[in-house]
XYZ file of C-alpha atoms in Angstrom:
443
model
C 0.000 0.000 0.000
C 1.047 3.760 -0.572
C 2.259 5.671 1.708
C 0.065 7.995 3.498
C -0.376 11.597 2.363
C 2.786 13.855 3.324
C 0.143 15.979 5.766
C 0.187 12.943 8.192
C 3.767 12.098 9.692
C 3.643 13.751 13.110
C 7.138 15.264 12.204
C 5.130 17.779 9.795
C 3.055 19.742 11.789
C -0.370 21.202 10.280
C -2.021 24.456 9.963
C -5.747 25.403 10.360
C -6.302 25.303 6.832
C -5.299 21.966 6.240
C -7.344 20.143 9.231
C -10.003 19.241 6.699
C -7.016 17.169 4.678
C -6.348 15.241 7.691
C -9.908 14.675 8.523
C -10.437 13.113 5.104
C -7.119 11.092 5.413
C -8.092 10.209 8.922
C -11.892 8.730 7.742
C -9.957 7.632 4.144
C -6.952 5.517 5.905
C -8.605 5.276 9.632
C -11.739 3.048 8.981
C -11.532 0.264 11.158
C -11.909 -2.509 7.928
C -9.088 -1.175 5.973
C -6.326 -0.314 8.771
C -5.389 -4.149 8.513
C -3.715 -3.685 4.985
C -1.658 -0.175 6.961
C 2.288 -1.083 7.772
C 3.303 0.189 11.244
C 4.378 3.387 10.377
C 1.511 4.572 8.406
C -0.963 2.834 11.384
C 1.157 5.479 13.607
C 0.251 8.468 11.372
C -3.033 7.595 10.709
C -3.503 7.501 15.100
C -1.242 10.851 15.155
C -3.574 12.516 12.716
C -6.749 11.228 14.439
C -5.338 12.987 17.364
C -4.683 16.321 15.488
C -8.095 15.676 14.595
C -9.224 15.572 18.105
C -6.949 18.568 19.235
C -8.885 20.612 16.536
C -12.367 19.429 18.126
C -11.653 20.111 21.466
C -10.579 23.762 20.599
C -13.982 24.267 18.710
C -15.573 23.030 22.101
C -13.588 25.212 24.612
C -13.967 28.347 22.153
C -17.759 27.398 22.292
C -17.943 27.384 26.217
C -16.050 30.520 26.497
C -18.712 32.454 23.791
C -21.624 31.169 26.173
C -19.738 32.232 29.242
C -19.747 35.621 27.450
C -22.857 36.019 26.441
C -24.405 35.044 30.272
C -21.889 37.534 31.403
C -23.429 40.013 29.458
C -26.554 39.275 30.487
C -25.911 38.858 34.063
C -28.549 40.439 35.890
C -28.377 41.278 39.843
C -29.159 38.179 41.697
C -29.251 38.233 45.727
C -28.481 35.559 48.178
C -30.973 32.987 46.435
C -29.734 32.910 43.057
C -26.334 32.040 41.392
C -24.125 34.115 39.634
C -23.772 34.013 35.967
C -20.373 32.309 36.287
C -21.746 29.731 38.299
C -25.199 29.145 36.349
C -23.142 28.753 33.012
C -20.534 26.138 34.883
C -23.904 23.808 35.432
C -25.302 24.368 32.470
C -22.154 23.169 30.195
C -22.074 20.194 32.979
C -25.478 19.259 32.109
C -24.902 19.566 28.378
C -21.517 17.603 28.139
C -22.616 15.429 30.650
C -19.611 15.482 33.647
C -19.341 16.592 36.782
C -19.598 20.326 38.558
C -15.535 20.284 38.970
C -15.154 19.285 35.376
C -17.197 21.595 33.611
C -15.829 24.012 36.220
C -12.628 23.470 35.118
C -13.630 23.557 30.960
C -14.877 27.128 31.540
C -12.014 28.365 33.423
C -9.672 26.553 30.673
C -11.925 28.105 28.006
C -11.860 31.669 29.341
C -7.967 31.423 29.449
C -7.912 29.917 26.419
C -10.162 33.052 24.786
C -8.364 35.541 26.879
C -4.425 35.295 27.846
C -3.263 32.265 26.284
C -4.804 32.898 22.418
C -1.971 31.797 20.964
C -2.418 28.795 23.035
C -5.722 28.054 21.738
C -4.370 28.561 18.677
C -1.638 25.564 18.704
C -4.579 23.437 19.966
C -6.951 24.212 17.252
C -4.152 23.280 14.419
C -3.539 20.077 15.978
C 0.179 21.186 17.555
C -0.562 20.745 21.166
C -3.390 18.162 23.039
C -5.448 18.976 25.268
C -3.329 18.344 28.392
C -0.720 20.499 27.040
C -3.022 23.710 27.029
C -3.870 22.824 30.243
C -0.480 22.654 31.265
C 0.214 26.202 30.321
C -3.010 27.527 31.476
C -1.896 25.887 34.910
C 1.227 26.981 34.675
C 0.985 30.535 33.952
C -2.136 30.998 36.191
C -1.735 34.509 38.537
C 1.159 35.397 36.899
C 1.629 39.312 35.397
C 0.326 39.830 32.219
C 3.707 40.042 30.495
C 4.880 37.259 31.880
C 1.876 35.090 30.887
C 3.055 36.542 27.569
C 6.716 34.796 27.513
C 6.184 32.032 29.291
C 3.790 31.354 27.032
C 5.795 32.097 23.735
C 8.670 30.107 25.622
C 6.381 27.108 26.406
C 5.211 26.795 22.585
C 8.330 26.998 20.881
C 8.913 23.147 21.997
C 5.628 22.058 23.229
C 4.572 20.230 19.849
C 7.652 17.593 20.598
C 6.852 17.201 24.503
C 4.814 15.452 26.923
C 2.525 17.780 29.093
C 4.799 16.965 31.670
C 7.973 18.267 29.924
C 6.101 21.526 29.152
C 4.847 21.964 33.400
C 8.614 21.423 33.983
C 9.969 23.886 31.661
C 6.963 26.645 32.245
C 7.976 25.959 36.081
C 11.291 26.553 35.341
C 10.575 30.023 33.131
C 8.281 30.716 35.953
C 10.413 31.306 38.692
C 13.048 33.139 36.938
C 10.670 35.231 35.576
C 8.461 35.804 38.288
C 9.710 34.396 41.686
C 7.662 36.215 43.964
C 4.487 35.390 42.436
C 5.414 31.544 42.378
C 6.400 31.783 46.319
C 2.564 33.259 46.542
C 1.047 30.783 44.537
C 3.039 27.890 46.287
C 1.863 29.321 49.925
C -1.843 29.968 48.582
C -1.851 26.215 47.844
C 0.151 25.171 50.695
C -3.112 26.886 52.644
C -5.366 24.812 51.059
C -3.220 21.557 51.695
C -6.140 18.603 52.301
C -6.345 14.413 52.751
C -8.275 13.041 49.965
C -10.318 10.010 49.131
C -11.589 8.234 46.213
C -12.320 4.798 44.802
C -10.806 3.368 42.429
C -12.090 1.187 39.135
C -10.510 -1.942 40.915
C -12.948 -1.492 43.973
C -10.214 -0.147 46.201
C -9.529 3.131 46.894
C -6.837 5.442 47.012
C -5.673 8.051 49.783
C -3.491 11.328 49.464
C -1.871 13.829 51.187
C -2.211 16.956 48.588
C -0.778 20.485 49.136
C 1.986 19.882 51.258
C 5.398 21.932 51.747
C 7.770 19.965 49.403
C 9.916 19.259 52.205
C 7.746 17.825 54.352
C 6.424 15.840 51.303
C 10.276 14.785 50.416
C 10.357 13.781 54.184
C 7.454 11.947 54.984
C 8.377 9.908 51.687
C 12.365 9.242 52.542
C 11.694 8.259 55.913
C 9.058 5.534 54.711
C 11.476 4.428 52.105
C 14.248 3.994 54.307
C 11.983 2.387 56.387
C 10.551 -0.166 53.869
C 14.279 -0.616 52.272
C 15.162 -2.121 56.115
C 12.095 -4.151 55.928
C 13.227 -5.529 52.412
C 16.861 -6.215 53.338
C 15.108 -8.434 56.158
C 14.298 -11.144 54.088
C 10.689 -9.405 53.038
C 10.248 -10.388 49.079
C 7.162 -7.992 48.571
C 7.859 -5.417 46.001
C 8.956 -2.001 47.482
C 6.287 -0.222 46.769
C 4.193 -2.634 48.643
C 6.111 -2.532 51.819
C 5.749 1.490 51.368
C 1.812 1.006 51.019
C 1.435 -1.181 53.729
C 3.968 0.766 56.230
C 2.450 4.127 55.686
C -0.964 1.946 56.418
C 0.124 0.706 59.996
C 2.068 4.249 60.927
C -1.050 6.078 59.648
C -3.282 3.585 62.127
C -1.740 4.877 65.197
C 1.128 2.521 65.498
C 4.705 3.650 66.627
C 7.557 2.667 63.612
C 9.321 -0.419 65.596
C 5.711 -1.904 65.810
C 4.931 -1.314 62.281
C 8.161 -2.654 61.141
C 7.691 -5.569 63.146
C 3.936 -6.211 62.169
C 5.340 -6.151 58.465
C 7.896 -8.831 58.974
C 5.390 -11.120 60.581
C 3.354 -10.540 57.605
C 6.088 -11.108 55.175
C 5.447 -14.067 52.675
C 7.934 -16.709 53.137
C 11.320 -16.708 52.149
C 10.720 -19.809 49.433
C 8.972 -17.383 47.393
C 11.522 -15.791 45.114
C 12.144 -12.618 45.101
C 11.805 -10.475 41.456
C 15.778 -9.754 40.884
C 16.641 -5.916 40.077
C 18.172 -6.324 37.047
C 20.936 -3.493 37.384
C 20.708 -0.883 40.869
C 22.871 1.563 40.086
C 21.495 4.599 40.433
C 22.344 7.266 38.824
C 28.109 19.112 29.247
C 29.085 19.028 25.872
C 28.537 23.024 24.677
C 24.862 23.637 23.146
C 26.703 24.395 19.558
C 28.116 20.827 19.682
C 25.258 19.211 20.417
C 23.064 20.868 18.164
C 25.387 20.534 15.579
C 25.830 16.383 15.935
C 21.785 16.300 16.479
C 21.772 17.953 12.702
C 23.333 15.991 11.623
C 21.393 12.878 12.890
C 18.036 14.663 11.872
C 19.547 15.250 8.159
C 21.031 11.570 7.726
C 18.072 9.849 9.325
C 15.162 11.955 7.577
C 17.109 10.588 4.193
C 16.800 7.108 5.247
C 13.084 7.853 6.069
C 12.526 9.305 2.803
C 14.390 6.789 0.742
C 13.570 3.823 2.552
C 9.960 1.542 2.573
C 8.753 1.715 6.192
C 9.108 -1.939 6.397
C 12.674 -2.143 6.382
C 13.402 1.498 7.740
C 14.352 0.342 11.011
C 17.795 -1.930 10.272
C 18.555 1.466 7.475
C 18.095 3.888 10.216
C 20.656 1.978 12.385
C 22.954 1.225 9.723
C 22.721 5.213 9.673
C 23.460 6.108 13.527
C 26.060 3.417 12.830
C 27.542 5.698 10.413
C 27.055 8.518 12.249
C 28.679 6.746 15.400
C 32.162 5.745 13.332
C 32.467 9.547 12.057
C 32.509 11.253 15.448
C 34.122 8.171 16.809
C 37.924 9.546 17.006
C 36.209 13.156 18.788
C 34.389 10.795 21.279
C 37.251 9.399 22.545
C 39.501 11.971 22.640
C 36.600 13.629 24.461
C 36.155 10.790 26.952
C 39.734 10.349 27.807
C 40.631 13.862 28.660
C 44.361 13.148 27.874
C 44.429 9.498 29.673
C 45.106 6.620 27.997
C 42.272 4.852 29.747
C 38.983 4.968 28.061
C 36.241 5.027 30.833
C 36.445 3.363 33.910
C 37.655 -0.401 34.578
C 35.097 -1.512 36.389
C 31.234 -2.171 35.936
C 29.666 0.020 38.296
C 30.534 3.700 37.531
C 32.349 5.556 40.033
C 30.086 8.581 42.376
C 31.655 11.508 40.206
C 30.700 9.505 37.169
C 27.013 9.030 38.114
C 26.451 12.181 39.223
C 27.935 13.911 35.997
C 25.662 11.755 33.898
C 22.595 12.484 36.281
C 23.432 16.505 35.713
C 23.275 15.582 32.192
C 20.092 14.270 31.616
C 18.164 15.047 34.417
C 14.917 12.499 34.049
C 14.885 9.047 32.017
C 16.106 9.556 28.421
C 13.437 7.823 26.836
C 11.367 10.557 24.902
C 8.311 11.042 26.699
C 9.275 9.412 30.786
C 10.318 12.454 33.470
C 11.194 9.709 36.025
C 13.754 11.668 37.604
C 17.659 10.630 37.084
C 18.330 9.686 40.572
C 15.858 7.453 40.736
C 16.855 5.491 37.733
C 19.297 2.573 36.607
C 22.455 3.959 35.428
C 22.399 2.179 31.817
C 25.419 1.027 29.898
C 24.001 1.786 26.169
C 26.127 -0.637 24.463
C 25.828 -3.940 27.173
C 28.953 -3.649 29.650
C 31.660 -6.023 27.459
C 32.107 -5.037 24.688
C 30.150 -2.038 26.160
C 32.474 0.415 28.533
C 31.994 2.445 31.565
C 31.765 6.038 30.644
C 30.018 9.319 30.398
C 29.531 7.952 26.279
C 27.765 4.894 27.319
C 25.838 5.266 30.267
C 22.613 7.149 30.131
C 19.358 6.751 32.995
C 16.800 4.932 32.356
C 13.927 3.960 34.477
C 13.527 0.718 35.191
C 10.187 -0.011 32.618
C 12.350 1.665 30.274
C 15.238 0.057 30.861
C 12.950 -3.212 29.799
C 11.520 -1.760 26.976
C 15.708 -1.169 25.951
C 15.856 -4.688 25.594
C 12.614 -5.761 24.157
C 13.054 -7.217 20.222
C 12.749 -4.547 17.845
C 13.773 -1.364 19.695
C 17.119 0.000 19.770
C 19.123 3.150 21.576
C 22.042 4.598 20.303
C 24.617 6.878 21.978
C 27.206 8.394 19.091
C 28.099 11.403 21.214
C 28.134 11.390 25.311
C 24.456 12.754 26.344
C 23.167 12.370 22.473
C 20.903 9.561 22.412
C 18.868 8.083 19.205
C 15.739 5.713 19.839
C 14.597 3.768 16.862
C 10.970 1.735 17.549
C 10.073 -1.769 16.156
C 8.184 0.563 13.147
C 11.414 2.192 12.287
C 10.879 5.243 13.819
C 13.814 7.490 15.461
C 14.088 10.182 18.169
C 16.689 12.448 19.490
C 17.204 12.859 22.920
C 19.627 15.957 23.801
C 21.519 16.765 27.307
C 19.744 19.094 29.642
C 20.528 22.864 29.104
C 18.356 24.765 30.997
């Protein structure tokens, strides 16, 4: 079968005009009966223009609720201690119409009205398809009570990467923009919410339910959390073979019911399964600034060689030609690697297999989450990964990268492979042959 019209690979990013296109290619290529005769890659544009498609929607329905929130503005009359105001009446009526909850249509009409008022440009992205819906809300969250002209450039800031990042990536890097812009303002925010710190409660689809501490100070968060780690860690290295994250759940459970740490401790090892049961082995514990010109030229030069292969090469065998071509990009910065790696020793790396502190936390400065594309599990929480598999694989900065355990996994699982031609510069390349770049952090 063809390939899919050039509109549709989520590299290419659309404009208002052409949503129509990819609603016809979407209904053309998307049917359920015909996607069977669709290789992988075209299966993946045909879902990343569906969801263009659905970005586009979802802007027509928040522009919607904010012209109704308008127009009952407008017409607003006085109301006394019996009545609701017109925010409020409109916030139940688009609840009743969508069908959801007070909070949620609550929330649509704020997002709308921020969406129709500060953040236009915002709107904007959403409505041709370059953001999702959890990325507007992202930046509506993110720039919320800020200054006017800061709302501005955070937002301009926020947009010029936001089509190639998760909603996640975007909350980090408005937070960051955020406080240098406007520190004061964020210390506000942070206490505002810190006043309205809570407990919640809610059930869960499994028929349990879930229980959280929301709101808190960050270090009290950070401390309530280590202390119950260390605690369940003890428990673990005790002869306990429950997951860790168990023993956490179950510790915070008997300290939260009134009883004093030793006891809890105690009442966990006598609930312990026994030792026969195996225990799941971690697979590897360890735990884990090339200049911007450098790395943006060597990224270049992956984009340009690999968008050749992608445009030469049927999607079917586009994955082995894309690593032939990081393999060819590896053996031509090869010689600047290791000069770059040795610093003027003769050693390459370090001897052993477990890197040394300095080591780790140089790579962890690097990249400061997971480098798989889309994860923001954060460094220090993550396996310190040899790229190439230690022997023939070496210890150093230009073969270890974090990743977080599941992706780690997903490293190893048939069909996907990660490259590392330059220290920090790390290429992905899926079962469907497609690639991503993952740079250092410079922030």
């Amino acid at each position: 079968m063809s390939e899919l019209p050039a509109l549709l690979p989520s590299s290419s990013p659309i404009i208002v005009s052409g949503i129509w296109e990819v609603r016809v290619a979407v209904c053309e290529f998307g049917e359920r009966g015909r996607l069977s005769g669709l290789t992988d890659s075209e299966l993946l544009q045909v879902a990343a223009a569906a969801r263009r498609q659905t970005s586009w929607a979802q802007a027509r329905e928040l522009a919607a609720i904010a012209e109704l929130a308008r127009r009952r503005g407008e017409d607003d009359p006085a109301v006394g201690y019996r009545g609701l105001s017109a925010h409020e009446a409109v916030v139940e009526e688009v609840g009743a119409a969508l069908t959801v909850t007070g909070n949620a249509a609550a929330t649509l009409v704020h997002l709308a009205e921020r969406l129709t008022g500060p953040l236009t440009e915002t709107l904007g992205a959403l409505e041709a398809g370059h953001i999702d819906l959890a990325t507007a809300r992202a930046i509506s969250d993110g720039t919320e009570n800020l200054p006017d002209d800061v709302v501005g450039r955070v937002q301009v800031a926020a947009l010029e990467k936001a089509s190639g990042q998760t909603s996640g990536q975007v909350r980090r890097r408005i937070k960051r923009l955020a406080e240098r812009l406007a520190p004061q303002c964020v210390e506000e925010r942070r206490r505002e919410a810190i006043r309205q710190r809570r407990l919640e409660l809610w059930e869960s689809p499994a028929g349990t339910a879930d229980l959280g501490l929301c709101d808190l100070p960050p270090e009290d968060a950070h401390a309530i959390y280590n202390k119950i780690s260390a605690a369940a860690r003890g428990v673990r290295a005790d002869g306990d073979t429950r997951s860790l994250q168990c023993i956490r759940a179950d510790l915070a459970t008997q300290l939260l019911n009134g009883h004093p740490l030793p006891d809890a401790i105690q009442a966990l090892l006598a609930q312990a399964p026994p030792t026969a049961v195996a225990a799941i082995p971690d697979a590897v514990g360890e735990q884990g600034e090339e200049h911007d010109e450098v790395i943006g030229e060597l990224a270049g030069m992956a984009d340009r060689q690999l968008g050749q292969v992608c445009d030469r090469v049927p999607a079917r065998a586009r994955s082995a030609a894309v690593a032939h071509a990081v393999a060819r990009i590896d053996l031509r910065l090869g010689a600047r690697r290791d000069t770059f790696c040795r610093g003027g020793d003769d050693t390459h790396g370090h001897p052993g297999y477990r890197a040394p502190a300095a080591l780790r936390r140089e790579i962890q400065v690097r990249h400061s989450t997971c480098v798989f594309p889309t994860c923001n599990q954060p460094s220090h929480r993550c396996d310190l990964d040899h790229t190439t598999p230690w022997r023939p694989g070496i210890t150093c900065r230009c073969n270890l990268a974090p990743l977080c355990r599941s992706h780690h996994r997903l490293k190893q699982t048939r069909g996907w492979k990660l490259h590392q031609p330059w220290p920090g510069l790390l290429i992905w390349v899926t079962p469907a042959g497609a690639w991503y770049i993952v740079r250092p952090d410079r922030q």
